[in-house]
Structure formats: structure tokens, C-alpha cells
Short mmCIF file of C-alpha atoms and ligand atoms in Angstrom, two decimals:
data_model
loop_
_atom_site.label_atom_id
_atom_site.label_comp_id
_atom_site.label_asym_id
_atom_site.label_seq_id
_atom_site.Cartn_x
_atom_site.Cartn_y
_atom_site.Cartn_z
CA UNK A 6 2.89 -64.11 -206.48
CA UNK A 7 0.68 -63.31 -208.94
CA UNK A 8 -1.98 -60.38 -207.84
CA UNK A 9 -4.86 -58.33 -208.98
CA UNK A 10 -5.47 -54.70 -207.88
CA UNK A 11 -9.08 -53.47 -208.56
CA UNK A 12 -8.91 -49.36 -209.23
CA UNK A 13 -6.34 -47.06 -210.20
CA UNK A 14 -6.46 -44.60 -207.34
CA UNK A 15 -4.02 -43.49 -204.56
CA UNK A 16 -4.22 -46.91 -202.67
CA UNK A 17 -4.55 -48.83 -205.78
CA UNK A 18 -1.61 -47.54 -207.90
CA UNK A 19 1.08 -46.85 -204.73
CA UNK A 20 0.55 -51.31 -203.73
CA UNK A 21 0.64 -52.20 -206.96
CA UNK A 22 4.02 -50.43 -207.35
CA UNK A 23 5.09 -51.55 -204.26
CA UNK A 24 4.36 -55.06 -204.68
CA UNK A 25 5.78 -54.62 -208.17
CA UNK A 26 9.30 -53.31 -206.96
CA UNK A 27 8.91 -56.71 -204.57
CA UNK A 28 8.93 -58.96 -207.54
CA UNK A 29 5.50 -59.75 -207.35
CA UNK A 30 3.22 -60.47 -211.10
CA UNK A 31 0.99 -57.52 -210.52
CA UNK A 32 -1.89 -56.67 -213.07
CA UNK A 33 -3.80 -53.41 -212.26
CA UNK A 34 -7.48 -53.00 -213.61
CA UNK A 35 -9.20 -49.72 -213.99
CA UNK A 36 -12.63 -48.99 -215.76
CA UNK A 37 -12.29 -45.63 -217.51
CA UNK A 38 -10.21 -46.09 -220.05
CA UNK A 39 -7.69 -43.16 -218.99
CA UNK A 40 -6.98 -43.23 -215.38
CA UNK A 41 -7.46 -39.73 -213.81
CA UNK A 42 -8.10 -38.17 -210.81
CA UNK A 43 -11.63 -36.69 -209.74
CA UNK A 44 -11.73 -33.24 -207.68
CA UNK A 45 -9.22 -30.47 -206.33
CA UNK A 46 -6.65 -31.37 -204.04
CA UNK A 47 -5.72 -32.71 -200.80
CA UNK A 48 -3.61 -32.18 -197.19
CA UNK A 49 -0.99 -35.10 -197.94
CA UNK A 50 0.21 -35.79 -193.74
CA UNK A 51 3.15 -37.02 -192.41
CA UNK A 52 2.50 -40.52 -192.75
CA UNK A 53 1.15 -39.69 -196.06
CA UNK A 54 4.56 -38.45 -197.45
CA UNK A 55 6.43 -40.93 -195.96
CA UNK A 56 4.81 -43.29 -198.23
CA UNK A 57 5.46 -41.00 -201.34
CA UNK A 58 9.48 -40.74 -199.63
CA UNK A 59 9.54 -44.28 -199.75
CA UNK A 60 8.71 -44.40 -203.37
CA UNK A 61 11.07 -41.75 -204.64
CA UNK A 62 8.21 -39.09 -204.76
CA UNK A 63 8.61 -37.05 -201.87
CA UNK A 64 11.13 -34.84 -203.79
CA UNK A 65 8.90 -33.69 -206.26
CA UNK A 66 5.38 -33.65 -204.43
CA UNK A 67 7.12 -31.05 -202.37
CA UNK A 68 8.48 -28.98 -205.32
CA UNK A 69 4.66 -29.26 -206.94
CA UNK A 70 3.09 -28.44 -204.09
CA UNK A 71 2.18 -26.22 -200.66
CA UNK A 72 3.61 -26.57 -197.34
CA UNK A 73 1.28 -26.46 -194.98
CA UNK A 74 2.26 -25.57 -191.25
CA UNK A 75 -1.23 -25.45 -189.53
CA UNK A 76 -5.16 -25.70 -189.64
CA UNK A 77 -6.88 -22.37 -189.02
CA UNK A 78 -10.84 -22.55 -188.25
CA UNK A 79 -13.08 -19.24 -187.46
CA UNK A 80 -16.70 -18.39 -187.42
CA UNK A 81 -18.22 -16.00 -189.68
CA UNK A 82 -18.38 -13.04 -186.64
CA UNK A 83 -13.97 -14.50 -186.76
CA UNK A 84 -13.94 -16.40 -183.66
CA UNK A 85 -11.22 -19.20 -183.79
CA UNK A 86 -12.96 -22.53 -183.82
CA UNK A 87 -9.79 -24.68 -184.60
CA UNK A 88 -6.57 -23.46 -184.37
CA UNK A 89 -3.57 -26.64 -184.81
CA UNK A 90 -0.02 -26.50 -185.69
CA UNK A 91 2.09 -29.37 -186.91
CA UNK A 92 5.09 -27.40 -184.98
CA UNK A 93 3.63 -29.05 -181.65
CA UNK A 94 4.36 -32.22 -183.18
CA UNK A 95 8.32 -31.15 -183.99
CA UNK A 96 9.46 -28.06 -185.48
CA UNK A 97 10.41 -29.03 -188.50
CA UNK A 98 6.89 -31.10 -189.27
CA UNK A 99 4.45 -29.94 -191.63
CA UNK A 100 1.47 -31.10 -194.17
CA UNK A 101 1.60 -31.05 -197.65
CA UNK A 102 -1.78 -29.39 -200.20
CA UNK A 103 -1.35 -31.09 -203.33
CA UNK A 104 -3.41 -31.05 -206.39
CA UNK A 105 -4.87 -34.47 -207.13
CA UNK A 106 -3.67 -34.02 -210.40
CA UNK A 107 -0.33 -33.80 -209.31
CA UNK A 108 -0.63 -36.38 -206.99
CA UNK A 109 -1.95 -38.77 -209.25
CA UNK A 110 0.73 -38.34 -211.99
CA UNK A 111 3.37 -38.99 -209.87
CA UNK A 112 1.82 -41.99 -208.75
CA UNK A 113 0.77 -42.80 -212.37
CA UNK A 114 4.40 -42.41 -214.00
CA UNK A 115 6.09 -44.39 -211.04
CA UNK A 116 3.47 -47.19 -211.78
CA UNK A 117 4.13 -46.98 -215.83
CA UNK A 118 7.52 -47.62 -215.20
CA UNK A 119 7.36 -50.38 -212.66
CA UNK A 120 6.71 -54.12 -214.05
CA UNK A 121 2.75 -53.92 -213.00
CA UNK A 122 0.55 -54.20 -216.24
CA UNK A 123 -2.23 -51.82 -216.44
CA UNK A 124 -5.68 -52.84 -217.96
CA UNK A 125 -7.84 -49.78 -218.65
CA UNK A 126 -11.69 -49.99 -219.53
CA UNK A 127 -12.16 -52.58 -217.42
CA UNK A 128 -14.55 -52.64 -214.82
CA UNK A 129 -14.82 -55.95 -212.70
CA UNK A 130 -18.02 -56.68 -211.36
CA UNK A 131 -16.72 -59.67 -209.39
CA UNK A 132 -14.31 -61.98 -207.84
CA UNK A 133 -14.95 -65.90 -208.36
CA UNK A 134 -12.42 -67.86 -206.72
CA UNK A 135 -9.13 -66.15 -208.16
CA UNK A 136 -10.57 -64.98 -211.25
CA UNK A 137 -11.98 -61.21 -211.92
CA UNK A 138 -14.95 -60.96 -213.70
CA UNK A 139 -15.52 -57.84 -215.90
CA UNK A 140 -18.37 -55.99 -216.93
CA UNK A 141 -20.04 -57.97 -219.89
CA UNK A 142 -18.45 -61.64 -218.70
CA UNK A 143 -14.77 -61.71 -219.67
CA UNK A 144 -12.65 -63.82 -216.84
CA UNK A 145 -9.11 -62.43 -216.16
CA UNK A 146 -6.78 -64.60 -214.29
CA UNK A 147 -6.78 -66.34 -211.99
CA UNK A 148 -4.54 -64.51 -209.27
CA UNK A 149 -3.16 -65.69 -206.22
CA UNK A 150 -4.56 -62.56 -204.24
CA UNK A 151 -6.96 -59.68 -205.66
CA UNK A 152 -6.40 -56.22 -203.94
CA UNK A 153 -9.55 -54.28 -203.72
CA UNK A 154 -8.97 -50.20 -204.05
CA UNK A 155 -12.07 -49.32 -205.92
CA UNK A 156 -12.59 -46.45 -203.85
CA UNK A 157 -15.83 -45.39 -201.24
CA UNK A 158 -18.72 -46.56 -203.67
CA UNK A 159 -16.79 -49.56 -204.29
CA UNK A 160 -19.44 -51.91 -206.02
CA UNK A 161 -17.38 -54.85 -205.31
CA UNK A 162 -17.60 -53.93 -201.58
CA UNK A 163 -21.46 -54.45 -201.52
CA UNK A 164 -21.17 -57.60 -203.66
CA UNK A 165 -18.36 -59.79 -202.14
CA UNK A 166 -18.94 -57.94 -199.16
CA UNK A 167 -22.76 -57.39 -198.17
CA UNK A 168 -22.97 -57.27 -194.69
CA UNK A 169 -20.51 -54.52 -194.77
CA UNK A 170 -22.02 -50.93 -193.73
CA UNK A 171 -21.33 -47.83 -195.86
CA UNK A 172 -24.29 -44.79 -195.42
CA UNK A 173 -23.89 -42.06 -197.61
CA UNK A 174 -23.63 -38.87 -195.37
CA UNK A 175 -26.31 -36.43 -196.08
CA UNK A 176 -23.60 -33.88 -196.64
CA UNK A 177 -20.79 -33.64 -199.37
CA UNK A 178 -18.82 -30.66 -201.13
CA UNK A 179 -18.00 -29.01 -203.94
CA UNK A 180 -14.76 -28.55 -204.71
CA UNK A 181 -12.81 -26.86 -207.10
CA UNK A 182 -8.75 -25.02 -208.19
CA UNK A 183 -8.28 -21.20 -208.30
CA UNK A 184 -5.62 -19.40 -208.83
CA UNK A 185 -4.23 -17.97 -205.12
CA UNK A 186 -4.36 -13.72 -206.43
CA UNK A 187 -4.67 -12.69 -202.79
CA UNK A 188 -1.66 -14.53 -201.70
CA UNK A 189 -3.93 -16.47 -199.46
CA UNK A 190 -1.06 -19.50 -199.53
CA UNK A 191 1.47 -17.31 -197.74
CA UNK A 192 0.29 -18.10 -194.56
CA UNK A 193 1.32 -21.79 -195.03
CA UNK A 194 -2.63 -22.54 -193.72
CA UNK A 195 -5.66 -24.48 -194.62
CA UNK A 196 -8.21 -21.93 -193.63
CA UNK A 197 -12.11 -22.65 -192.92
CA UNK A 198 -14.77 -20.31 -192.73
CA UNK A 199 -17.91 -21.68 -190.96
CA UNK A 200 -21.32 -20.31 -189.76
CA UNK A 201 -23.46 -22.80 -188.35
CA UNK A 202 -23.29 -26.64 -189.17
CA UNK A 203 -25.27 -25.89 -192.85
CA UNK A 204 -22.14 -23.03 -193.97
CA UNK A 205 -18.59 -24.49 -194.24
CA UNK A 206 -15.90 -22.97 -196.96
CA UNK A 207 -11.97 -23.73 -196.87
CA UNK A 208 -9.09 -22.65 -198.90
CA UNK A 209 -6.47 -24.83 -198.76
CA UNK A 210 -2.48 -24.09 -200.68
CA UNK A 211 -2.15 -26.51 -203.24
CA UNK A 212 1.25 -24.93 -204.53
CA UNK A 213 2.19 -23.45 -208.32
CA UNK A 214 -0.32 -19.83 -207.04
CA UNK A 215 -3.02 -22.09 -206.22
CA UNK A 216 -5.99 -22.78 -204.07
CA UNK A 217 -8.21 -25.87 -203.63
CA UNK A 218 -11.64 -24.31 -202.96
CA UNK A 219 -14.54 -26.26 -200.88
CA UNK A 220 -17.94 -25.53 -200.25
CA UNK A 221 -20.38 -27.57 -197.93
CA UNK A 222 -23.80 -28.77 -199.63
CA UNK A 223 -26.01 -31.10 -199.43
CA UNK A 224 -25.31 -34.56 -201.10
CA UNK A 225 -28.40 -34.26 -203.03
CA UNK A 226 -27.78 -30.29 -203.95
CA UNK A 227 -28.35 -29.32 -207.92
CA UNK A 228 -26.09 -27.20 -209.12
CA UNK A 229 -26.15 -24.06 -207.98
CA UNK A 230 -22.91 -21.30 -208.86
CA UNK A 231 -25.20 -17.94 -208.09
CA UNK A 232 -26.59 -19.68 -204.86
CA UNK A 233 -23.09 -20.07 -203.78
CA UNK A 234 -21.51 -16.99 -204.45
CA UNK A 235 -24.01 -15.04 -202.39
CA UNK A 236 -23.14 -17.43 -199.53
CA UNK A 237 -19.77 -17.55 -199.38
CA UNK A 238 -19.44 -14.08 -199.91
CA UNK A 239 -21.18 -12.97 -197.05
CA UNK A 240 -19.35 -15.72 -195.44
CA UNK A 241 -15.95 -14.75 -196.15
CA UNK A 242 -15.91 -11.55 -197.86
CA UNK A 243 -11.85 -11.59 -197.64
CA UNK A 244 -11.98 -14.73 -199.94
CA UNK A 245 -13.78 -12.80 -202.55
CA UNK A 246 -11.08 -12.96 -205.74
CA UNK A 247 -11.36 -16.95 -204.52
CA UNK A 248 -15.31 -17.09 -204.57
CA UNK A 249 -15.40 -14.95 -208.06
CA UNK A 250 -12.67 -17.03 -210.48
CA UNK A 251 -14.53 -20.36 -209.04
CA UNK A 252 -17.94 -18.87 -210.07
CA UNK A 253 -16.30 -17.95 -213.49
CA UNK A 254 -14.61 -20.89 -214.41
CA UNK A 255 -18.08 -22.94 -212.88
CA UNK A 256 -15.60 -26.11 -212.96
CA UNK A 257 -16.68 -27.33 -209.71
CA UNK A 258 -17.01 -31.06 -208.94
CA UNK A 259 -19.59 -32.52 -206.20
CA UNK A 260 -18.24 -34.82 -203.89
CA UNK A 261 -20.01 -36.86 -201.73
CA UNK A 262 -18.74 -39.34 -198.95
CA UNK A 263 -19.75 -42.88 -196.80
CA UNK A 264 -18.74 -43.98 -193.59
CA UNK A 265 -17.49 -47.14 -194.25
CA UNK A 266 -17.19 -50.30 -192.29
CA UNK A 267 -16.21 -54.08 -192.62
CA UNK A 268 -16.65 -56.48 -190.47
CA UNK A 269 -13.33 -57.77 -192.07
CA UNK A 270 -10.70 -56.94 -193.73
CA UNK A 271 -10.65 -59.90 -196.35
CA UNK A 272 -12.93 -62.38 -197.92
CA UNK A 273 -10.58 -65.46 -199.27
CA UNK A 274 -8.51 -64.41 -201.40
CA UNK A 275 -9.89 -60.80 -201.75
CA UNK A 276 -8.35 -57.80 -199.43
CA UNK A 277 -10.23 -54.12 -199.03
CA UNK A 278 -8.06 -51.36 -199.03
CA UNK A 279 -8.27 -47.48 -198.95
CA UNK A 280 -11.93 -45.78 -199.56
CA UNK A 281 -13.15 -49.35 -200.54
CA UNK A 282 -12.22 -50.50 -196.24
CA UNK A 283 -12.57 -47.47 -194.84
CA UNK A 284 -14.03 -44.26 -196.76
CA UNK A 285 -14.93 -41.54 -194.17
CA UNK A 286 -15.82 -37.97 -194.27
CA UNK A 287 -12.61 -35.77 -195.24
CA UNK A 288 -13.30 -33.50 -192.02
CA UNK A 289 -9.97 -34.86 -190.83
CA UNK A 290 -8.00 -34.85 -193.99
CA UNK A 291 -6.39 -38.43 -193.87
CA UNK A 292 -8.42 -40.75 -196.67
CA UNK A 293 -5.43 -40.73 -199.00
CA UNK A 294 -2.48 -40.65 -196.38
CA UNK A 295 -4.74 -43.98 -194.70
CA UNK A 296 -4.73 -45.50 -198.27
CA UNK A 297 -0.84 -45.12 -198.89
CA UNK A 298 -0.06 -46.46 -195.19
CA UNK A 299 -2.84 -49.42 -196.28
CA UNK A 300 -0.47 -50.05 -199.19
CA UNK A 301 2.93 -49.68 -197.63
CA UNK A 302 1.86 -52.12 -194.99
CA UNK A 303 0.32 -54.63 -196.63
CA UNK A 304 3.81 -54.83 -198.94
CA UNK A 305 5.86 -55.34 -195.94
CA UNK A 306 3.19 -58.28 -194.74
CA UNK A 307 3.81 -59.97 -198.11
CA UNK A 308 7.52 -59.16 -197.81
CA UNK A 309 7.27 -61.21 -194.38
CA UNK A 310 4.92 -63.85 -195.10
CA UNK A 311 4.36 -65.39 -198.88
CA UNK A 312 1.32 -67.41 -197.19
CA UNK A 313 -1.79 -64.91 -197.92
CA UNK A 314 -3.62 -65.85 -194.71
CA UNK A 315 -0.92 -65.34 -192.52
CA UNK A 316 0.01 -61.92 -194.41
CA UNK A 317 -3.40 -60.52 -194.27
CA UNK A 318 -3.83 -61.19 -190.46
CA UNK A 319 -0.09 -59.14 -190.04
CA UNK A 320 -1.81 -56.42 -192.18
CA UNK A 321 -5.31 -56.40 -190.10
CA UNK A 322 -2.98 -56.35 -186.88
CA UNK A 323 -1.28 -53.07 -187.93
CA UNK A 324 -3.88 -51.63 -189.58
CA UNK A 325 -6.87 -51.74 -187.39
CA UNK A 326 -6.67 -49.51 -184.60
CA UNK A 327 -5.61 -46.34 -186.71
CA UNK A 328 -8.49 -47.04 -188.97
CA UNK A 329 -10.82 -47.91 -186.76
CA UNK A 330 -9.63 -44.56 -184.61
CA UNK A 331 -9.87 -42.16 -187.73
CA UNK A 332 -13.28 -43.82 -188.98
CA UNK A 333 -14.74 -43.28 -185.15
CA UNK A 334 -13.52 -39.38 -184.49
CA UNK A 335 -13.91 -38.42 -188.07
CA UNK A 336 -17.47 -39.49 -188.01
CA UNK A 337 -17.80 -37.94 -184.27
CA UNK A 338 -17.07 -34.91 -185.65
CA UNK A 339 -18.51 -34.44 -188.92
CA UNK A 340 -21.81 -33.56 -187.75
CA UNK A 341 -20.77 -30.15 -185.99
CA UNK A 342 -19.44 -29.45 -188.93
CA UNK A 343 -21.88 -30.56 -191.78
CA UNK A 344 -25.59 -31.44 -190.51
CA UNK A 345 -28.61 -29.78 -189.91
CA UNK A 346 -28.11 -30.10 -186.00
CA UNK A 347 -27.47 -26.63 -185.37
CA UNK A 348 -26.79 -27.02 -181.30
CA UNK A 349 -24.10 -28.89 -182.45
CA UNK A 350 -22.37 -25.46 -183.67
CA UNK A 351 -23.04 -23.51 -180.94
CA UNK A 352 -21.27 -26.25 -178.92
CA UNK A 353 -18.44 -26.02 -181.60
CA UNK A 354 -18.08 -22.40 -181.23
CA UNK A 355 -18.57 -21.77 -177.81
CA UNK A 356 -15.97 -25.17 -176.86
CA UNK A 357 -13.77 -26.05 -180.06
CA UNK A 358 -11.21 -23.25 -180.03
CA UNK A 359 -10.77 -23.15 -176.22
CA UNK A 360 -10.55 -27.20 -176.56
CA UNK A 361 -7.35 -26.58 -179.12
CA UNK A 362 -5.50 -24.00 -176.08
CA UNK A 363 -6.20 -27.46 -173.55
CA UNK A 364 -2.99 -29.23 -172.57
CA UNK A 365 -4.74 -32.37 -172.53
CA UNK A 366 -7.17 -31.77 -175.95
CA UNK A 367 -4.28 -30.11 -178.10
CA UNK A 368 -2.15 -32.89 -178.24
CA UNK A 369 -4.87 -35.01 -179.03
CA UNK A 370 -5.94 -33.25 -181.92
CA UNK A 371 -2.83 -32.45 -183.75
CA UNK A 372 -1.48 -36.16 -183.11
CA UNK A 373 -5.15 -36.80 -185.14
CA UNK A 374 -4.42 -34.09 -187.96
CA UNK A 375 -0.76 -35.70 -188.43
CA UNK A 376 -2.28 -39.26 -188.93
CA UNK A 377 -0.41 -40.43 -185.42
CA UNK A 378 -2.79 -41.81 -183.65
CA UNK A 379 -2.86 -45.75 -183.05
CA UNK A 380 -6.10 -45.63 -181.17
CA UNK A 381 -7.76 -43.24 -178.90
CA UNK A 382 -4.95 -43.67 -175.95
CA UNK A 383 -1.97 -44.11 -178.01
CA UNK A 384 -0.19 -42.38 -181.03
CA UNK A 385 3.57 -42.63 -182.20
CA UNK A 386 6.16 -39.82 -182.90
CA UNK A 387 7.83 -38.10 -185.37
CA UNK A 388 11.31 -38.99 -186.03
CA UNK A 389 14.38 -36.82 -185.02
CA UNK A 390 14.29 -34.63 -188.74
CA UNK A 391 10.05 -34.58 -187.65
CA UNK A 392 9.45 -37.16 -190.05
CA UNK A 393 7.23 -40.21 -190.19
CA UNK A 394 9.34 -43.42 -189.68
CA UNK A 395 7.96 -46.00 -191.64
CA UNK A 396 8.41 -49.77 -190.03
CA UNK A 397 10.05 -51.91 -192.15
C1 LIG B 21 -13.96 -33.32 -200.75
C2 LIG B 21 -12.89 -34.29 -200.34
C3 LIG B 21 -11.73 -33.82 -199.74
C4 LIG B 21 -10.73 -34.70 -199.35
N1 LIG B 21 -9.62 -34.22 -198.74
C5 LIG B 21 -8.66 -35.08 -198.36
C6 LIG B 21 -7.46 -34.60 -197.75
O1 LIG B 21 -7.28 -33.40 -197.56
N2 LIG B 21 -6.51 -35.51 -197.38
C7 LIG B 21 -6.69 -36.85 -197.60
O2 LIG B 21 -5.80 -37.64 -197.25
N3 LIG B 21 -7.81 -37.33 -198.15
C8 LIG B 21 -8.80 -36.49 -198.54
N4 LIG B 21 -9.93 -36.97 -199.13
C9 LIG B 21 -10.10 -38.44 -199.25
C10 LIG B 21 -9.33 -39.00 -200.45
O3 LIG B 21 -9.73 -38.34 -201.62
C11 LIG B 21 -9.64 -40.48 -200.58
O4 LIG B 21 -9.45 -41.09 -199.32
C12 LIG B 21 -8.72 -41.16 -201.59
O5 LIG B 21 -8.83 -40.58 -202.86
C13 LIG B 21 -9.11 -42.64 -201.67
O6 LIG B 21 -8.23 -43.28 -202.55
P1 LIG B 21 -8.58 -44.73 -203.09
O7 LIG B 21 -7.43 -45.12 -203.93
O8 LIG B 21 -9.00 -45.61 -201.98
O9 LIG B 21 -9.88 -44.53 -204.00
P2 LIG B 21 -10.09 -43.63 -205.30
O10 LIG B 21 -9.09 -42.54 -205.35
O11 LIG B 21 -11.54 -43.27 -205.31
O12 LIG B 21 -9.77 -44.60 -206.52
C14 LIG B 21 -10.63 -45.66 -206.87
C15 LIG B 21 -10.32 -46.07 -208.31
O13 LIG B 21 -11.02 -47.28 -208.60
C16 LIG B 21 -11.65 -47.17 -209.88
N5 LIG B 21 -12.80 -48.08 -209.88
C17 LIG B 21 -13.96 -47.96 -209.19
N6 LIG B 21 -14.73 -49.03 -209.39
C18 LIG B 21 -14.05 -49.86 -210.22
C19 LIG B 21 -14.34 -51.15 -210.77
N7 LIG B 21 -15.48 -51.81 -210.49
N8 LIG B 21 -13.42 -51.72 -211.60
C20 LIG B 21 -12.25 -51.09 -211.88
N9 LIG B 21 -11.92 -49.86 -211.37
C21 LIG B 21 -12.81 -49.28 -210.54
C22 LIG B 21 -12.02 -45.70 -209.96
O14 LIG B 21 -12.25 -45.29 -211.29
C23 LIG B 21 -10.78 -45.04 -209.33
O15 LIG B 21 -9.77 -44.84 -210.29
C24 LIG B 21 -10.93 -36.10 -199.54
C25 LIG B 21 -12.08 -36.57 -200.16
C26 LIG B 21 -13.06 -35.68 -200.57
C27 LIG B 21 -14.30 -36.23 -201.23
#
């Protein structure tokens, strides 16, 4: 089959080396004209890495980066807000921080050795029938099936797409690398610091003596380093070496995020995957590991089923609950930590921590932090070595 993939991101690159291992014609576009990665870095989950282990990855995201064996959250005063371990899930399970950078290149040098062609500069502005349609007019194709992975602000999204929903939250992040001089990474932790729903900081391992730094701002928020160190270091005066280097190097990038929703997965011959179906707030740390599972299962729907149709309704079937699950509680929860509704972190203080000790809450939660959950009453386990076990 010959297909199209539309951005050369996490969900973008790992189908289009899938469905180029398959045999498939697979031409990925990209507009800048050298693919990188934008911000820090990221808690790769269990379902996340089982992705990268089914590529040949695993091996060295693990020896790049940090292995992460729980979520730690406390108020400013150092009461525990959230408090998860992946050991409830099976001893031996665990997350993964990992520089995007890292990340990226191993997804990047698996893809320049696969068949797929890469077409940089290229930004397509639209799909008519099977052809792309780039920036300025040229027609590429045409292609049997385009993949869509341009990410949450996908353009294409609101064009082919327009009765699809995808609000900018009025919160985002900055985000930035520092080297770990505290030995904050020892704890195997990604630690938050919050006060309020307007004050949110986290240091998460990233591996190699580093830290991914993130600070809670405004989406609309100008620059401001001073404004931040004052914050954060009344915040989290223990994080100070952290706070300092990232006002130093001032090499901060600004995220901001959507809560996305389609009313479908597919229009004709176009699928959505990743940030471009289903971009949500990262309060639950699973955009990336949802994009890899997008891209592992639609490759075993085409490996099933050469007729499109028929191999984007098996996709939609296994996709749809998880996604719709993670889209639903991430959005739920994202507002106790990053609004201006400040009951909202009373509630979170005075009910989140005791919520994690629950018998019937705990499970609940870490079964969301490992990427398990099928719905909100169902969720799958880890394997016997406390892996993810991929369905062929
Ligand atoms: C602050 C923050 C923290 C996060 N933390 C985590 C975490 O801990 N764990 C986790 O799993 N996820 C996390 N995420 C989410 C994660 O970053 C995203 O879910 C993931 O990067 C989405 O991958 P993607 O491939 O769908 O899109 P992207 O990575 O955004 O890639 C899209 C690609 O498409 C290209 N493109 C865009 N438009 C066009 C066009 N018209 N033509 C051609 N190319 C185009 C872009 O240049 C880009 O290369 C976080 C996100 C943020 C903002």
C-alpha cells in the first residue's frame, strides 16, 4: 500500500516505520526542514516502551535515560498530594524520563534506515482525494491512505476536520533541561511542588545527571525568568541549584496544550493519530506513550486487513475507550491542578493524598499513570517480567 504520514513526531515517525518494516510504500512529510523535537523531556509508560521494545529501542532508551519508580506530589507547607508507585502494578514495573531529544533520535535513526522516504520542508495544507497538497500548491501523490500525526495544533485537523473540538487550555508550561547537581534523580521520582491551582513546578529524571524542569503559567504569559525564580524559590527552596542553572541558561520553551476531540477517527482516506486525535493536557503523562500505542495498532489493523475501511474500524475498536478514558480524567483533573479555581486546591489537598492510601482509588490511579486503563471500569495487566504485552 502506498501511504502518506503528515508530521515527523513520536506518532508520526514510530507508524511510518512500522508500516515500513510491513512492506508498505511509506512517504513521510515534515515542514521544517530538519525534523527536531520541541521542549524537555517526557515519562515514557509501560505501554509506551513496549512500543519502543517492539522496535528494537527499548535497549537504548533505557541506557539514555531515568528509571522512574513513582510519582511524588506535595504542597508547598509538604503535605503529600499524590503519592503512586508503579511497584503496585508488579515489582519489577517502572516509567521511563527521557529527553525528547533522545527520544526523537532514536526514533529518527530507526526511520532513516527503514524504506520510508522522508520529505522535509514540506508543509501540507490539505488532503484532496489521495493527493497532499503543500504549502504554495505542489500535489504529492496520490496515496492509498494519508496518516495524520501533525501534532495538537494540527491545521489539517481544523480543515479536513471542522466540526472537530480542540480549546486551547488557559494554562500551559514552561519547560526546560538542567543538569541534576543535587542528585535529585536518585530517588527514581517525578516530584511536583504545588501551592494552589495558579503554582505548579516538577522535576522529573531524564537520565545522563539530568532534570526536565516545568513551571505552570499561563498560556498567554510573556516571558518572564526573574518572575519565576522568585516563585519557585519560595516554592521549593530544596530545588534551588534546579531553579538557578534554568534561570541562567534562560533556555526555556512555552508549551501550551488543547483538549482534543473528533467525532471520528477518519475522514475517507485520511486517519488522525496522536496529538492531531487526541492532544490533552500532560497532567497524566501519556500523550506520547497514546501516540506510539496509536501507531503500533493501527500497523497490526493493516497487517490484518489490506481493505482501509475495514482496517480503520479494527483500529477505532481498539483504540477508543483508552483514549476516550485518558482525554476524560486528564481533562477532569487538570483544573485542580492548573486554573484559577482555587477551591479546587483546597479539595486537592485536603482529599488527593488520602485518595492515593484508598484501596479502591489507588489502584485506579496507578492503572491511569501506567497507561492501563481500557475505560473507566476496566484496565489490563502487566505481564509476568511487569511488562506491557503488546497484542499482536
Ligand atoms: C509540557 C508537556 C509535557 C509533556 N509530558 C509528557 C509526558 O511526560 N509523557 C507523555 O507521554 N507525553 C507528554 N507530553 C505530550 C507529548 O509531548 C505529545 O503527546 C507528543 O509529543 C505528541 O506526539 P505527536 O507525534 O502526536 O505530535 P508532535 O510530537 O507534536 O509532532 C507533530 C509533527 O508534525 C509536524 N507538522 C505539524 N504540522 C505539519 C504540517 N502541516 N505539515 C507537515 N508537518 C507538520 C511538526 O513539525 C512535528 O514534527 C507532554 C506535552 C507537554 C506540552
Amino acid at each position: 500500500m502506498d501511504i502518506a504520514v503528515v508530521g515527523c513526531g513520536v506518532a508520526g515517525q514510530a507508524a511510518a516505520i512500522l508500516f515500513a518494516d510491513a512492506g508498505h510504500a511509506v512517504t513521510v512529510f515534515e515542514r521544517f526542514v530538519e525534523p527536531r523535537p520541541i521542549g524537555a523531556g517526557l515519562l515514557l509508560q509501560p505501554t509506551g516502551l513496549a512500543v519502543l521494545r517492539a522496535l528494537g529501542l527499548a535497549g537504548e532508551a533505557l541506557a539514555s535515560g531515568a528509571v522512574i519508580r513513582g510519582l511524588q506530589g506535595r504542597t508547598a507547607g509538604g503535605r503529600i498530594v499524590l503519592d503512586l508507585a508503579y511497584a503496585d502494578l508488579h515489582k519489577a514495573a517502572h516509567g521511563l524520563g527521557i529527553r525528547r531529544s533522545v527520544l526523537f533520535d532514536l526514533l529518527h535513526g530507526q526511520l532513516k534506515q527503514s524504506a520510508a522516504r522522508l520529505v522535509t520542508g514540506c508543509e501540507i495544507v490539505d488532503v484532496d482525494g489521495g493527493h497532499l497538497v503543500e504549502k504554495g500548491g505542489r500535489r504529492h501523490g496520490p496515496f492509498s491512505l494519508v496518516i495524520v500525526a501533525d501534532g495538537a495544533h494540527s491545521a489539517l485537523r481544523t480543515h479536513l476536520m471542522p466540526e472537530a473540538r480542540a480549546p486551547l487550555y488557559p494554562w500551559g508550561c514552561l519547560w526546560t533541561t538542567v543538569p541534576d547537581v543535587a542528585g535529585v534523580g536518585a530517588s527514581g521520582l517525578l516530584q511536583q511542588r504545588v501551592r494552589g491551582t495558579t503554582e505548579m513546578m516538577g522535576l522529573l529524571p531524564v537520565g545522563n545527571g539530568q532534570l526536565t524542569l516545568y513551571w505552570s503559567v499561563p498560556a498567554a504569559a510573556a516571558p518572564d525568568p526573574e518572575g519565576f525564580r522568585r516563585a519557585a524559590l519560595a516554592l521549593w527552596p530544596a530545588a534551588a541549584e534546579a531553579i538557578e542553572h534554568a534561570v541562567r541558561a534562560d533556555a526555556f520553551t512555552h508549551a501550551t496544550y488543547r483538549h482534543v476531540a473528533l467525532p471520528r477517527w477518519s475522514a475517507g482516506p485520511v486517519l488522525f493519530i496522536g496529538d492531531a486525535a487526541h492532544g490533552t493536557s500532560p497532567q497524566l503523562g501519556q500523550g506520547a506513550n497514546l501516540g506510539l500505542m496509536d501507531a503500533w495498532v493501527l500497523a497490526q489493523a493493516l497487517a490484518e486487513s489490506a481493505d482501509v475501511p475495514a482496517a480503520f474500524a479494527q483500529f477505532a475498536k481498539h483504540r477508543s475507550a483508552t483514549v476516550r478514558f485518558y482525554r476524560q480524567a486528564s481533562h477532569l483533573l487538570t483544573p485542580f491542578f492548573q486554573s484559577r479555581l482555587a477551591p479546587l486546591g483546597l479539595v486537592r489537598d485536603a482529599f488527593l493524598g488520602w485518595g492515593c492510601r484508598l484501596p479502591i482509588l489507588r489502584p485506579l490511579m496507578t492503572t491511569t499513570l501506567g497507561g492501563l486503563r481500557r475505560g473507566w471500569w476496566s484496565s489490563v495487566e502487566l505481564d509476568a517480567q511487569g511488562r506491557y504485552r503488546l497484542e499482536a
